PDB file of N, CA and C in Angstrom:
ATOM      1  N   UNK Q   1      13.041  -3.390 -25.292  1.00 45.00           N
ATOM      2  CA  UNK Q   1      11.809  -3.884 -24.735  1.00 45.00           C
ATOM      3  C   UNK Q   1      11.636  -5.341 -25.117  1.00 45.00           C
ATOM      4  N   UNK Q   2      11.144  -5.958 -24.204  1.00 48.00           N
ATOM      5  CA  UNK Q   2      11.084  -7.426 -24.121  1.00 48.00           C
ATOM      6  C   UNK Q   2       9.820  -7.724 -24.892  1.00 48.00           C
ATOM      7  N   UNK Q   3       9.537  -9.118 -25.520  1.00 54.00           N
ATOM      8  CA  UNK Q   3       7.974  -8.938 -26.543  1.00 54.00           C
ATOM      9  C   UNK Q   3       7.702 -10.620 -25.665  1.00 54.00           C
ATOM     10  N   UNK Q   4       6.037 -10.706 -25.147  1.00 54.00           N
ATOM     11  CA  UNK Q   4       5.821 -11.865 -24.282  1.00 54.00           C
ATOM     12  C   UNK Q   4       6.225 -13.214 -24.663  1.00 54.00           C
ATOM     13  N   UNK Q   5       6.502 -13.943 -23.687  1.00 53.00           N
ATOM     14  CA  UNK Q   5       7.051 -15.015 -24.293  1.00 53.00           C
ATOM     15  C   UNK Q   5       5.928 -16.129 -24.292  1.00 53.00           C
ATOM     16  N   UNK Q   6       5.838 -17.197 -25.172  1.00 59.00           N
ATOM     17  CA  UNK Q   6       4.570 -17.724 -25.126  1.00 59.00           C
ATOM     18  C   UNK Q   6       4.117 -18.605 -24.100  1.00 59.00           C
ATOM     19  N   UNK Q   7       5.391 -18.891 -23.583  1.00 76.00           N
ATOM     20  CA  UNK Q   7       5.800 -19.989 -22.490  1.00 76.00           C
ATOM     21  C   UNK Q   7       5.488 -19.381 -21.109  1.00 76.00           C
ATOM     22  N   UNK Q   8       6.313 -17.855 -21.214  1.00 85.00           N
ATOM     23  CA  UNK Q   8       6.626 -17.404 -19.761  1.00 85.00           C
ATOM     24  C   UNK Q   8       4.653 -17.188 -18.994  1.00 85.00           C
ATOM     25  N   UNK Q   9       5.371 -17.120 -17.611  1.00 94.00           N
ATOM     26  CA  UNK Q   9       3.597 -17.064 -16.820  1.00 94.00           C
ATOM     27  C   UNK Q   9       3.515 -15.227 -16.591  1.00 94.00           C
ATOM     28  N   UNK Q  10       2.501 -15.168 -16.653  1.00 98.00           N
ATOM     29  CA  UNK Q  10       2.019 -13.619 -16.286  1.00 98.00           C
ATOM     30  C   UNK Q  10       2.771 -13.192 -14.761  1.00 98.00           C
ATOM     31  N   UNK Q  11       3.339 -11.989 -14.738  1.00 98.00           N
ATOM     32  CA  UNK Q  11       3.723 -11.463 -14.166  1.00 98.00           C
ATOM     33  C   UNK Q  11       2.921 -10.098 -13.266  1.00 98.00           C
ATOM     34  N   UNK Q  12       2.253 -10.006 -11.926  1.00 98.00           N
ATOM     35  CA  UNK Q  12       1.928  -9.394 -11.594  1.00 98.00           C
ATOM     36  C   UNK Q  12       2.791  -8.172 -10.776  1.00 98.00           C
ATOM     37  N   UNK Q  13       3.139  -6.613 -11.286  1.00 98.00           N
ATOM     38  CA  UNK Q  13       3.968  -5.662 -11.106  1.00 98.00           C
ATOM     39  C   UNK Q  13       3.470  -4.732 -10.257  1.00 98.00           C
ATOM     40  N   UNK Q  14       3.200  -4.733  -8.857  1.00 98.00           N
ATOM     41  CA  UNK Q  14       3.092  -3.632  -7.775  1.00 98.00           C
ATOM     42  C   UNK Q  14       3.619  -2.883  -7.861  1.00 98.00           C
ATOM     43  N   UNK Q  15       3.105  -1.355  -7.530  1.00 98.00           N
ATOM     44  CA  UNK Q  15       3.865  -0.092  -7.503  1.00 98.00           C
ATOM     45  C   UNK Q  15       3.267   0.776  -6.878  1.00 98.00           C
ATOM     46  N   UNK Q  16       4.047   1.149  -5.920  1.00 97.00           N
ATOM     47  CA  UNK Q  16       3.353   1.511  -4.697  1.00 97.00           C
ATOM     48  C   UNK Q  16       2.930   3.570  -5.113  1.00 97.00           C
ATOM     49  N   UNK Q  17       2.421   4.014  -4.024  1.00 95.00           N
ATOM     50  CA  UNK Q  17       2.474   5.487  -4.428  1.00 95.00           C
ATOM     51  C   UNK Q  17       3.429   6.392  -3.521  1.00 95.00           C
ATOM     52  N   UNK Q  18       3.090   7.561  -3.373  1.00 93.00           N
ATOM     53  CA  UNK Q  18       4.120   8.663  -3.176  1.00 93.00           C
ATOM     54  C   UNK Q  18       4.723   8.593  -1.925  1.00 93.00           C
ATOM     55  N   UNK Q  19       3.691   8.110  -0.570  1.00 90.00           N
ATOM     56  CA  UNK Q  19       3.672   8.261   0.376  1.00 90.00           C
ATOM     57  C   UNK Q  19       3.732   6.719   1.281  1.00 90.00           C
ATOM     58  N   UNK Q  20       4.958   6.272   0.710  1.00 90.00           N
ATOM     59  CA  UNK Q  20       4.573   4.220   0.950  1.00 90.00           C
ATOM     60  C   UNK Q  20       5.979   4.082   0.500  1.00 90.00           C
ATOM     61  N   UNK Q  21       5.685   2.493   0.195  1.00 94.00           N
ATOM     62  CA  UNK Q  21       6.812   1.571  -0.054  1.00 94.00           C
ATOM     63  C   UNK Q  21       6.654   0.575  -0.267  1.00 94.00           C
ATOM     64  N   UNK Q  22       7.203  -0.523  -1.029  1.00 95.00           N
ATOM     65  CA  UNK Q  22       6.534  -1.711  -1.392  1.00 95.00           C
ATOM     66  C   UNK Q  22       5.989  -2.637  -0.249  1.00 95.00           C
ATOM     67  N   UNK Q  23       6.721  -2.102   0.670  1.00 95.00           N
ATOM     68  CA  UNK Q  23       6.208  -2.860   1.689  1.00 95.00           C
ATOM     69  C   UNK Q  23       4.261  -3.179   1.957  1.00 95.00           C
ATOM     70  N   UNK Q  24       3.946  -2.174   1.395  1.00 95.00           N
ATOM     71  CA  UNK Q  24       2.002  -1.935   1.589  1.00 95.00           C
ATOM     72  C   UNK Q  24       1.970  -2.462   0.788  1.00 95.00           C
ATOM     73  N   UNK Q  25       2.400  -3.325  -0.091  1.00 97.00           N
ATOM     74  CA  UNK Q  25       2.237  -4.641  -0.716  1.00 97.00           C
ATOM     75  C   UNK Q  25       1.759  -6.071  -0.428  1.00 97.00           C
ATOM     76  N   UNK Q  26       2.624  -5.861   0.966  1.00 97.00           N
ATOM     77  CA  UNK Q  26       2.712  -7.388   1.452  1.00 97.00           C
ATOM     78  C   UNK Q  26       1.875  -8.667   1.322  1.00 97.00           C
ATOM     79  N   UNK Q  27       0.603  -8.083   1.911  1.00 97.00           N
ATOM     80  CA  UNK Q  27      -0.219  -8.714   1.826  1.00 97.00           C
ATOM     81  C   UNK Q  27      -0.820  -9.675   0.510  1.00 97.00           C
ATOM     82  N   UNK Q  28      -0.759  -8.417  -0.127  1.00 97.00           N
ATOM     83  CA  UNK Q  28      -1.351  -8.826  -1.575  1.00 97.00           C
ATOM     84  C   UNK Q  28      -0.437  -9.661  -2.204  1.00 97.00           C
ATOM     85  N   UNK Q  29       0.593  -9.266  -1.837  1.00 98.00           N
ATOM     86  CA  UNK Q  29       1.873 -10.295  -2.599  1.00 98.00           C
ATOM     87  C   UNK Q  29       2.123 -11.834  -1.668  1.00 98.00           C
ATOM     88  N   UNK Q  30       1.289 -12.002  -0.586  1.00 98.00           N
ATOM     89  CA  UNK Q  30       1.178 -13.437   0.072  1.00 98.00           C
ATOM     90  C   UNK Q  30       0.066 -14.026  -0.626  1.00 98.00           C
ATOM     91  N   UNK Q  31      -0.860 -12.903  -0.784  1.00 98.00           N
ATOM     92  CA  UNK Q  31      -1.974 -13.664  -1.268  1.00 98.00           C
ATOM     93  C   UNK Q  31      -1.911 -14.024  -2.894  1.00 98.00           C
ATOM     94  N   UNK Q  32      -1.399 -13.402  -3.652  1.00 98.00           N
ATOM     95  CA  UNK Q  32      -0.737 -14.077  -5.095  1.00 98.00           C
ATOM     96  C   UNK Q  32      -0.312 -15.097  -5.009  1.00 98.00           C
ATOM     97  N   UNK Q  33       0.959 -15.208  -4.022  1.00 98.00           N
ATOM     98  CA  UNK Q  33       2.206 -16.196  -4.938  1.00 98.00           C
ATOM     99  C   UNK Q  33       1.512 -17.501  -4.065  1.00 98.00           C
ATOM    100  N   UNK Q  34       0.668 -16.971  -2.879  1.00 98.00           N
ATOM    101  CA  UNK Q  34      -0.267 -18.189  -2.867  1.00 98.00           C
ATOM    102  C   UNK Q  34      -0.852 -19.034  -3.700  1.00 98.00           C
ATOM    103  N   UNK Q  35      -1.002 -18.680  -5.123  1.00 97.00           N
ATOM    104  CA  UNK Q  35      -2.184 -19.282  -5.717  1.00 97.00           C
ATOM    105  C   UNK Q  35      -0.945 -19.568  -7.123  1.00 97.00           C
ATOM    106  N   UNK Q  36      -0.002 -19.004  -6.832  1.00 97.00           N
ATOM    107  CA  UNK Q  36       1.112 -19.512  -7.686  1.00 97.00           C
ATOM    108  C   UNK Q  36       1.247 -18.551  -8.689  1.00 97.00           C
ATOM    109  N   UNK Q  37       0.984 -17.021  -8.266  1.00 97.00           N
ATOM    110  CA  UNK Q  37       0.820 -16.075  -9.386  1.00 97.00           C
ATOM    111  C   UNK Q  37       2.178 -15.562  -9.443  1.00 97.00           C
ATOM    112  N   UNK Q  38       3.295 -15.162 -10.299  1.00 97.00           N
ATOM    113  CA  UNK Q  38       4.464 -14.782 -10.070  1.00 97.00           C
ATOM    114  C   UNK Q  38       4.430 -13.184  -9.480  1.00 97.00           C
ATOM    115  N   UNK Q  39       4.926 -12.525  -8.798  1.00 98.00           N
ATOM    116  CA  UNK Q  39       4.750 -11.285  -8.267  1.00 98.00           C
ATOM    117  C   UNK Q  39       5.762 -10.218  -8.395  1.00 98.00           C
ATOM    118  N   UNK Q  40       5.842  -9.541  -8.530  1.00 98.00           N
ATOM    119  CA  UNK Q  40       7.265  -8.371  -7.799  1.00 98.00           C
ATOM    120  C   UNK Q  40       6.634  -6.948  -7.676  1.00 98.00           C
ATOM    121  N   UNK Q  41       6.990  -6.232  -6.477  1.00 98.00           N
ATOM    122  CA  UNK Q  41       7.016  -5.230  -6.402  1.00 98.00           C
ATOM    123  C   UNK Q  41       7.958  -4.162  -5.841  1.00 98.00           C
ATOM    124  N   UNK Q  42       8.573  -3.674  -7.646  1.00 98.00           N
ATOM    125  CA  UNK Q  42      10.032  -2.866  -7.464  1.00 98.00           C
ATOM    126  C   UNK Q  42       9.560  -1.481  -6.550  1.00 98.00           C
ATOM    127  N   UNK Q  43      10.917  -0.910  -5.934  1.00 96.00           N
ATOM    128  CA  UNK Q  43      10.484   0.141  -5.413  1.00 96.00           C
ATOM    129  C   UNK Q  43      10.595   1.014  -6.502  1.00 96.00           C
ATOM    130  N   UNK Q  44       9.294   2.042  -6.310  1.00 96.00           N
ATOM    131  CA  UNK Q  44       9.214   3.352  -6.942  1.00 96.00           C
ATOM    132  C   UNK Q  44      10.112   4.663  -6.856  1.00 96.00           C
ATOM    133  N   UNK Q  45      10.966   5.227  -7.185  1.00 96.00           N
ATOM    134  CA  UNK Q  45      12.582   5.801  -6.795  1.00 96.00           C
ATOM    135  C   UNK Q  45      11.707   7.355  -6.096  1.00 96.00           C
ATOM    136  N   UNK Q  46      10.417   7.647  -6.888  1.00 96.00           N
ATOM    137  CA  UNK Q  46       9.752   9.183  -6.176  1.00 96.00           C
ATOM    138  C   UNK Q  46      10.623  10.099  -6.300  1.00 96.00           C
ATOM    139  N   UNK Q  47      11.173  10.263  -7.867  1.00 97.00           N
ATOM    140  CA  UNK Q  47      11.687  11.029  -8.355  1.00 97.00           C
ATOM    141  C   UNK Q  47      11.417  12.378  -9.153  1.00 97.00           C
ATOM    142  N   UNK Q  48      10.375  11.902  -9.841  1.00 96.00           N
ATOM    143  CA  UNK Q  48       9.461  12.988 -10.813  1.00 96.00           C
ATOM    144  C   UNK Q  48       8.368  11.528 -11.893  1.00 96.00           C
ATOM    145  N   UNK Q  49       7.199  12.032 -12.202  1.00 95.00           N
ATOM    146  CA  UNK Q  49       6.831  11.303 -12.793  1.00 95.00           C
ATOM    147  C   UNK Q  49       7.853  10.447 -14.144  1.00 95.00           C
ATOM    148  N   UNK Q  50       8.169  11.715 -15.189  1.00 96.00           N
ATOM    149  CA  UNK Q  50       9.130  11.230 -15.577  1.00 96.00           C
ATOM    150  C   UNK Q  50      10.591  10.332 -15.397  1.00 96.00           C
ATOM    151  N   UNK Q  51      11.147  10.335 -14.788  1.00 98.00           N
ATOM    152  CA  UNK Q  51      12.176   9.610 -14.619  1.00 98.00           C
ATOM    153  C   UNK Q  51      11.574   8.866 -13.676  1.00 98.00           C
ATOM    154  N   UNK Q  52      10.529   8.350 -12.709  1.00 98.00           N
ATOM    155  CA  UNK Q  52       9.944   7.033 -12.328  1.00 98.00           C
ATOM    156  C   UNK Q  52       8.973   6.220 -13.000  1.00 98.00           C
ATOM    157  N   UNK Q  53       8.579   6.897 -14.418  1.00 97.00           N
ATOM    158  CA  UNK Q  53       7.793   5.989 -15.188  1.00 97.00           C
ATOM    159  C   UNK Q  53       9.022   4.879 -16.020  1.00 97.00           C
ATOM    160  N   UNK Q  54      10.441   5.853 -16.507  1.00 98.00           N
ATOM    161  CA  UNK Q  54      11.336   5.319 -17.319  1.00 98.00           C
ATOM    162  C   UNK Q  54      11.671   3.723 -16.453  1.00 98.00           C
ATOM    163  N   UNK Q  55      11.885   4.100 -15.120  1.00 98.00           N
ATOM    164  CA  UNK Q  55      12.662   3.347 -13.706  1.00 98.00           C
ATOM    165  C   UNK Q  55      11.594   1.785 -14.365  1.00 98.00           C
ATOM    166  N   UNK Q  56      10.392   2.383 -13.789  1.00 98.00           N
ATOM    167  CA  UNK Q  56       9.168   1.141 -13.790  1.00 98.00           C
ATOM    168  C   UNK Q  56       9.514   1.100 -15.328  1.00 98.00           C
ATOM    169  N   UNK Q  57       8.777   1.389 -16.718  1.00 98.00           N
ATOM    170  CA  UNK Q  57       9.199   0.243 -17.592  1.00 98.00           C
ATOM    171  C   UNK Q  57      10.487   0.033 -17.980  1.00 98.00           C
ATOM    172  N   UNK Q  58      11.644  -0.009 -17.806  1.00 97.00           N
ATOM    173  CA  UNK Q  58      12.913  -0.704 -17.518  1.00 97.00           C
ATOM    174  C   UNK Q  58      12.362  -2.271 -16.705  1.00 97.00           C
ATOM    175  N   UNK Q  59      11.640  -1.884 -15.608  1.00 98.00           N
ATOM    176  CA  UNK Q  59      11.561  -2.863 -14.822  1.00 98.00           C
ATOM    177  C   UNK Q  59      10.499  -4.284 -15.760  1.00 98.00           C
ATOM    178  N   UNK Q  60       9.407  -3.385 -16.102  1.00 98.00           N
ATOM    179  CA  UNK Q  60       8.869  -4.556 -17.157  1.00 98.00           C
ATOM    180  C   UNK Q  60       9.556  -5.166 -18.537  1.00 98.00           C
ATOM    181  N   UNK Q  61      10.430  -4.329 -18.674  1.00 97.00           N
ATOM    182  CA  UNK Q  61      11.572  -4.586 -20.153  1.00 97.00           C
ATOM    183  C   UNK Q  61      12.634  -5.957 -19.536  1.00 97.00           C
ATOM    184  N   UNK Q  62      12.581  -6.014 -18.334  1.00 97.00           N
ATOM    185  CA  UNK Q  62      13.154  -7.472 -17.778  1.00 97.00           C
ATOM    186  C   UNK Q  62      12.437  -8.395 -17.636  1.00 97.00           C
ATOM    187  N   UNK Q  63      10.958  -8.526 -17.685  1.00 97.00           N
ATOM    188  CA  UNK Q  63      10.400  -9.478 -17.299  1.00 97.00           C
ATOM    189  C   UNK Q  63      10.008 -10.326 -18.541  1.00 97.00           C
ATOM    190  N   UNK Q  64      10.641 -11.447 -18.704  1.00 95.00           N
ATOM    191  CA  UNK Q  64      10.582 -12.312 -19.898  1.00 95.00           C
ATOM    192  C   UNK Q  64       8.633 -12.234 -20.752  1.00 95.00           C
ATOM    193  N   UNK Q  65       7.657 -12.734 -19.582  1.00 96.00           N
ATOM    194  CA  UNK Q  65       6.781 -12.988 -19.752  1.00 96.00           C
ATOM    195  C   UNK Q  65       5.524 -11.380 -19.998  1.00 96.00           C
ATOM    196  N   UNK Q  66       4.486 -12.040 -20.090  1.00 98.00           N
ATOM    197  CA  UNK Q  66       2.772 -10.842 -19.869  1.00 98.00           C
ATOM    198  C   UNK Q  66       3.483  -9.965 -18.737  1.00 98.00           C
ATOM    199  N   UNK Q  67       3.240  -8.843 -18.422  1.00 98.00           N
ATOM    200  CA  UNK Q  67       2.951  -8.199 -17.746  1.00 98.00           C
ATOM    201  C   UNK Q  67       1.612  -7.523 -17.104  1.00 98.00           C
ATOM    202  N   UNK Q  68       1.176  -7.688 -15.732  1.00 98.00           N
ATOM    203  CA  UNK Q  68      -0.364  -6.823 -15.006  1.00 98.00           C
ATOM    204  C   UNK Q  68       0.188  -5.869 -14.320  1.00 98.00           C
ATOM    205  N   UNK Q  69       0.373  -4.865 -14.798  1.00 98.00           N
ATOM    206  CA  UNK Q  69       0.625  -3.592 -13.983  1.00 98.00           C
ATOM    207  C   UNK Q  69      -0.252  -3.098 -13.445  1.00 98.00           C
ATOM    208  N   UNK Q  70      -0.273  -2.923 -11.881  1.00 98.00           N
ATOM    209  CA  UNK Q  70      -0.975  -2.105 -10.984  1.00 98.00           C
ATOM    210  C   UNK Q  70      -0.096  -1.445 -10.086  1.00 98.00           C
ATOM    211  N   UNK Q  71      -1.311  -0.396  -9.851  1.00 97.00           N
ATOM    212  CA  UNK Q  71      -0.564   0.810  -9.440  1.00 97.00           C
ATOM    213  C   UNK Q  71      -1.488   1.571  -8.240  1.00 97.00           C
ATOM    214  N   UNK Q  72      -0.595   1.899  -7.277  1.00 96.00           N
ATOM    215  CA  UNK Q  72      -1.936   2.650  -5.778  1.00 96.00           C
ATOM    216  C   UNK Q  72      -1.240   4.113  -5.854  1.00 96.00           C
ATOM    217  N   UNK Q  73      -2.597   4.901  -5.845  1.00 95.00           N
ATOM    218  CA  UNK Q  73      -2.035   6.400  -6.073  1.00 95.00           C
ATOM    219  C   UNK Q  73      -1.837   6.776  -6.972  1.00 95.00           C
ATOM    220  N   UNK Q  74       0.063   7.441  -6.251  1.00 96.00           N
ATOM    221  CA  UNK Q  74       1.145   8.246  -7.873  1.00 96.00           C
ATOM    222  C   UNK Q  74       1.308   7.195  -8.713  1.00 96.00           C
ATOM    223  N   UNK Q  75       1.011   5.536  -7.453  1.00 97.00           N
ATOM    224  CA  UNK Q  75       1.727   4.289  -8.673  1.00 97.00           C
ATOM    225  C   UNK Q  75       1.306   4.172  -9.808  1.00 97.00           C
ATOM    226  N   UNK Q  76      -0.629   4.832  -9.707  1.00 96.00           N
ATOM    227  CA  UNK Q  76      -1.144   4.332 -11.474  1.00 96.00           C
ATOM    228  C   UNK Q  76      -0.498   5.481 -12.176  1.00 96.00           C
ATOM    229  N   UNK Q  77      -0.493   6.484 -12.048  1.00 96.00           N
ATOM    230  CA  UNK Q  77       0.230   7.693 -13.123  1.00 96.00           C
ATOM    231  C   UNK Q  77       1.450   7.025 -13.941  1.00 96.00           C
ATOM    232  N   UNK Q  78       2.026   6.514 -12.931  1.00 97.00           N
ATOM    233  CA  UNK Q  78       3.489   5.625 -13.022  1.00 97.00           C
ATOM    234  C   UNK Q  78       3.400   5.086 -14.154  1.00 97.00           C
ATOM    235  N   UNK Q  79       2.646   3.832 -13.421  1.00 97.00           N
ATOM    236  CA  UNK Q  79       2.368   2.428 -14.303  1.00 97.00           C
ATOM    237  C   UNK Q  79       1.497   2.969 -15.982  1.00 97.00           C
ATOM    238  N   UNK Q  80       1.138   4.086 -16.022  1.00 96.00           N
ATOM    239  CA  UNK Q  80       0.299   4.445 -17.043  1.00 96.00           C
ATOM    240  C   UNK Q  80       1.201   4.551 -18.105  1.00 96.00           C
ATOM    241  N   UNK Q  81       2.282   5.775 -17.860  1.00 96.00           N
ATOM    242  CA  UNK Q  81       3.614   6.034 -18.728  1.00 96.00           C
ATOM    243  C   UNK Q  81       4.092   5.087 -19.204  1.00 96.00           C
ATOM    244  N   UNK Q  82       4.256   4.088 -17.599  1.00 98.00           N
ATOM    245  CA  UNK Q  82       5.595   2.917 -18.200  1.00 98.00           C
ATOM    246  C   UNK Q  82       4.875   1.942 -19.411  1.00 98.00           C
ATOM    247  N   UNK Q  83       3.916   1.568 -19.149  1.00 97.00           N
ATOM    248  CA  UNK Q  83       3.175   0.927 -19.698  1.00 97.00           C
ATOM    249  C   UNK Q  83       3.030   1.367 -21.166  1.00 97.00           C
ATOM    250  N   UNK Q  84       3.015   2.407 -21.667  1.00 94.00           N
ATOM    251  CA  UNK Q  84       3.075   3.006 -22.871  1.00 94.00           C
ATOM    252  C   UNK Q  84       4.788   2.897 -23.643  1.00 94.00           C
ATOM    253  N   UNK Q  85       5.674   2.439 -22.907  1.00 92.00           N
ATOM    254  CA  UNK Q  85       6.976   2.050 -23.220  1.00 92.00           C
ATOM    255  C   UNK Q  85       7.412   0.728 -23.220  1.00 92.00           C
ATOM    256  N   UNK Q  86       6.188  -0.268 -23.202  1.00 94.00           N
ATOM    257  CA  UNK Q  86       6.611  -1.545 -22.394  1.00 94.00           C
ATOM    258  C   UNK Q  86       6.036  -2.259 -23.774  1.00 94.00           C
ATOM    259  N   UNK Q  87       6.103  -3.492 -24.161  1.00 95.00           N
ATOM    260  CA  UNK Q  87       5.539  -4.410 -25.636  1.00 95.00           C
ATOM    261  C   UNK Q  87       4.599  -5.538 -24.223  1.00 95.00           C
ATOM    262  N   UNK Q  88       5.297  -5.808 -23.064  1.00 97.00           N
ATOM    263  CA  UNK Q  88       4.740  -6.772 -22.772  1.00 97.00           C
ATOM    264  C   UNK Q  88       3.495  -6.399 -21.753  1.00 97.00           C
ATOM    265  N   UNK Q  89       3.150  -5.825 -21.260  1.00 98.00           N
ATOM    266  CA  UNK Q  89       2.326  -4.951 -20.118  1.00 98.00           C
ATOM    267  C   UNK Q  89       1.112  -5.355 -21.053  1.00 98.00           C
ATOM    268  N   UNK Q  90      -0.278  -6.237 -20.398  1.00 97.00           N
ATOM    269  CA  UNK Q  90      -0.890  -6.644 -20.990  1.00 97.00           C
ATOM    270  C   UNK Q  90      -2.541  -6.384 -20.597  1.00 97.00           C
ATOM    271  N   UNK Q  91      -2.036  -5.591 -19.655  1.00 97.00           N
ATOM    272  CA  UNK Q  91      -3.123  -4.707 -18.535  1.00 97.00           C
ATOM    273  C   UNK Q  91      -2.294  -4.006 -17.455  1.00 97.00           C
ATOM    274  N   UNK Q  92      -3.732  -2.886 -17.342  1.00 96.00           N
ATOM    275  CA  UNK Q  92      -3.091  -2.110 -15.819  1.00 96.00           C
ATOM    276  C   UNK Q  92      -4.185  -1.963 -15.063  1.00 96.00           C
ATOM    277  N   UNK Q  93      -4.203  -2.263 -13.848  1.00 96.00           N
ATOM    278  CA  UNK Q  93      -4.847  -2.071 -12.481  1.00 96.00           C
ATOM    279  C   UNK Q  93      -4.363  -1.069 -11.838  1.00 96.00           C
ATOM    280  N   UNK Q  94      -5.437  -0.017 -11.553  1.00 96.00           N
ATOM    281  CA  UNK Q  94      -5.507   0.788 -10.947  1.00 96.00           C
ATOM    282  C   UNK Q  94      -6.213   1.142  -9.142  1.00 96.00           C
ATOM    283  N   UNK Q  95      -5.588   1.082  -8.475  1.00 94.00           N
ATOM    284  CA  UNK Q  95      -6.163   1.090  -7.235  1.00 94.00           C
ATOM    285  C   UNK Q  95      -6.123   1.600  -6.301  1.00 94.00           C
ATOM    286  N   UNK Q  96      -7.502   2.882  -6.137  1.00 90.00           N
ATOM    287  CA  UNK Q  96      -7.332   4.057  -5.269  1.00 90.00           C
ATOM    288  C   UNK Q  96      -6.356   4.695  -6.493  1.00 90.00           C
ATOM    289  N   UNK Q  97      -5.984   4.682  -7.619  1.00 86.00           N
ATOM    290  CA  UNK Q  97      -4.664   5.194  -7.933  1.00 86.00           C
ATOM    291  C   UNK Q  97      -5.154   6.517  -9.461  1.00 86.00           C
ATOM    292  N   UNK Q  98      -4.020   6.779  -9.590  1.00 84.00           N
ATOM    293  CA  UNK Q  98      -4.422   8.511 -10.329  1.00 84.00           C
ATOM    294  C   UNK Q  98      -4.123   7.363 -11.676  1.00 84.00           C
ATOM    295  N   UNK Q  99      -5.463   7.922 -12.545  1.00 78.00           N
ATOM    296  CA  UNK Q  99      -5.508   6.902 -14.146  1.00 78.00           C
ATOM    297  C   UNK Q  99      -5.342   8.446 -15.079  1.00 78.00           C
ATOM    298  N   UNK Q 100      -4.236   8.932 -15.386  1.00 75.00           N
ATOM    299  CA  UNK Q 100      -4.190  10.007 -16.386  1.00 75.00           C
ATOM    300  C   UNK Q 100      -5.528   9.484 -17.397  1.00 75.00           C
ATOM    301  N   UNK Q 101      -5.601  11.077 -18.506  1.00 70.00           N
ATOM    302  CA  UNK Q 101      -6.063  10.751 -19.609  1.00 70.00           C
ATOM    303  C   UNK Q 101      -5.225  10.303 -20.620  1.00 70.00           C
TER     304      UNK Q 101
END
C-alpha cells in the first residue's frame, strides 16, 4: 500500500455499480478534469464483493497521491472494503450507493 505523497494532487476514484460501466462516469469525469481535478475510473470486474473490493484497492495502492473514493450503488459497498485496505483513500463518496455498516 502506497502512503500519500505530500507533493502528489488528490486523486478522484469512480466506481461504477452492478448494472453499468465506467462509462456512466463520463460526464462527471469532463466535469473534473475540467477544473484540473486528476480522475480515473477503473472498471469494476462484478465479481463478488470480495474479490472486487481487493481489484479496487490494488487500484488505489497505485495511485502515488490522496485518494476520494466514490462509489454509485454496489460501487459504495466496493469502495467501503477497498478503502479499509488502502493508507491513502482520504474520503469516500457515496452516491445513490450501498454505505455498509
Amino acid at each position: 500500500m502506497s502512503t500519500p505523497s505530500a507533493t502528489a494532487p488528490l486523486t478522484v476514484v469512480l466506481v461504477h455499480g452492478a448494472f453499468a460501466d465506467a462509462s456512466g462516469w463520463n460526464g462527471v469525469i469532463e466535469r473534473l478534469q475540467a477544473r484540473g481535478i486528476e480522475v480515473t475510473a477503473p472498471p469494476n470486474p462484478l465479481r463478488g464483493i470480495s474479490f472486487d473490493s481487493a481489484y479496487i484497492a490494488s487500484v488505489f495502492a497505485q495511485i502515488p497521491g490522496p485518494v476520494l473514493a466514490v462509489g454509485h450503488s454496489y460501487g459504495g459497498a466496493v469502495i467501503t472494503n477497498a478503502a479499509t485496505k488502502a493508507d491513502n483513500v482520504v474520503g469516500v463518496v457515496y452516491v445513490a450507493g450501498f454505505a455498509p455498516d
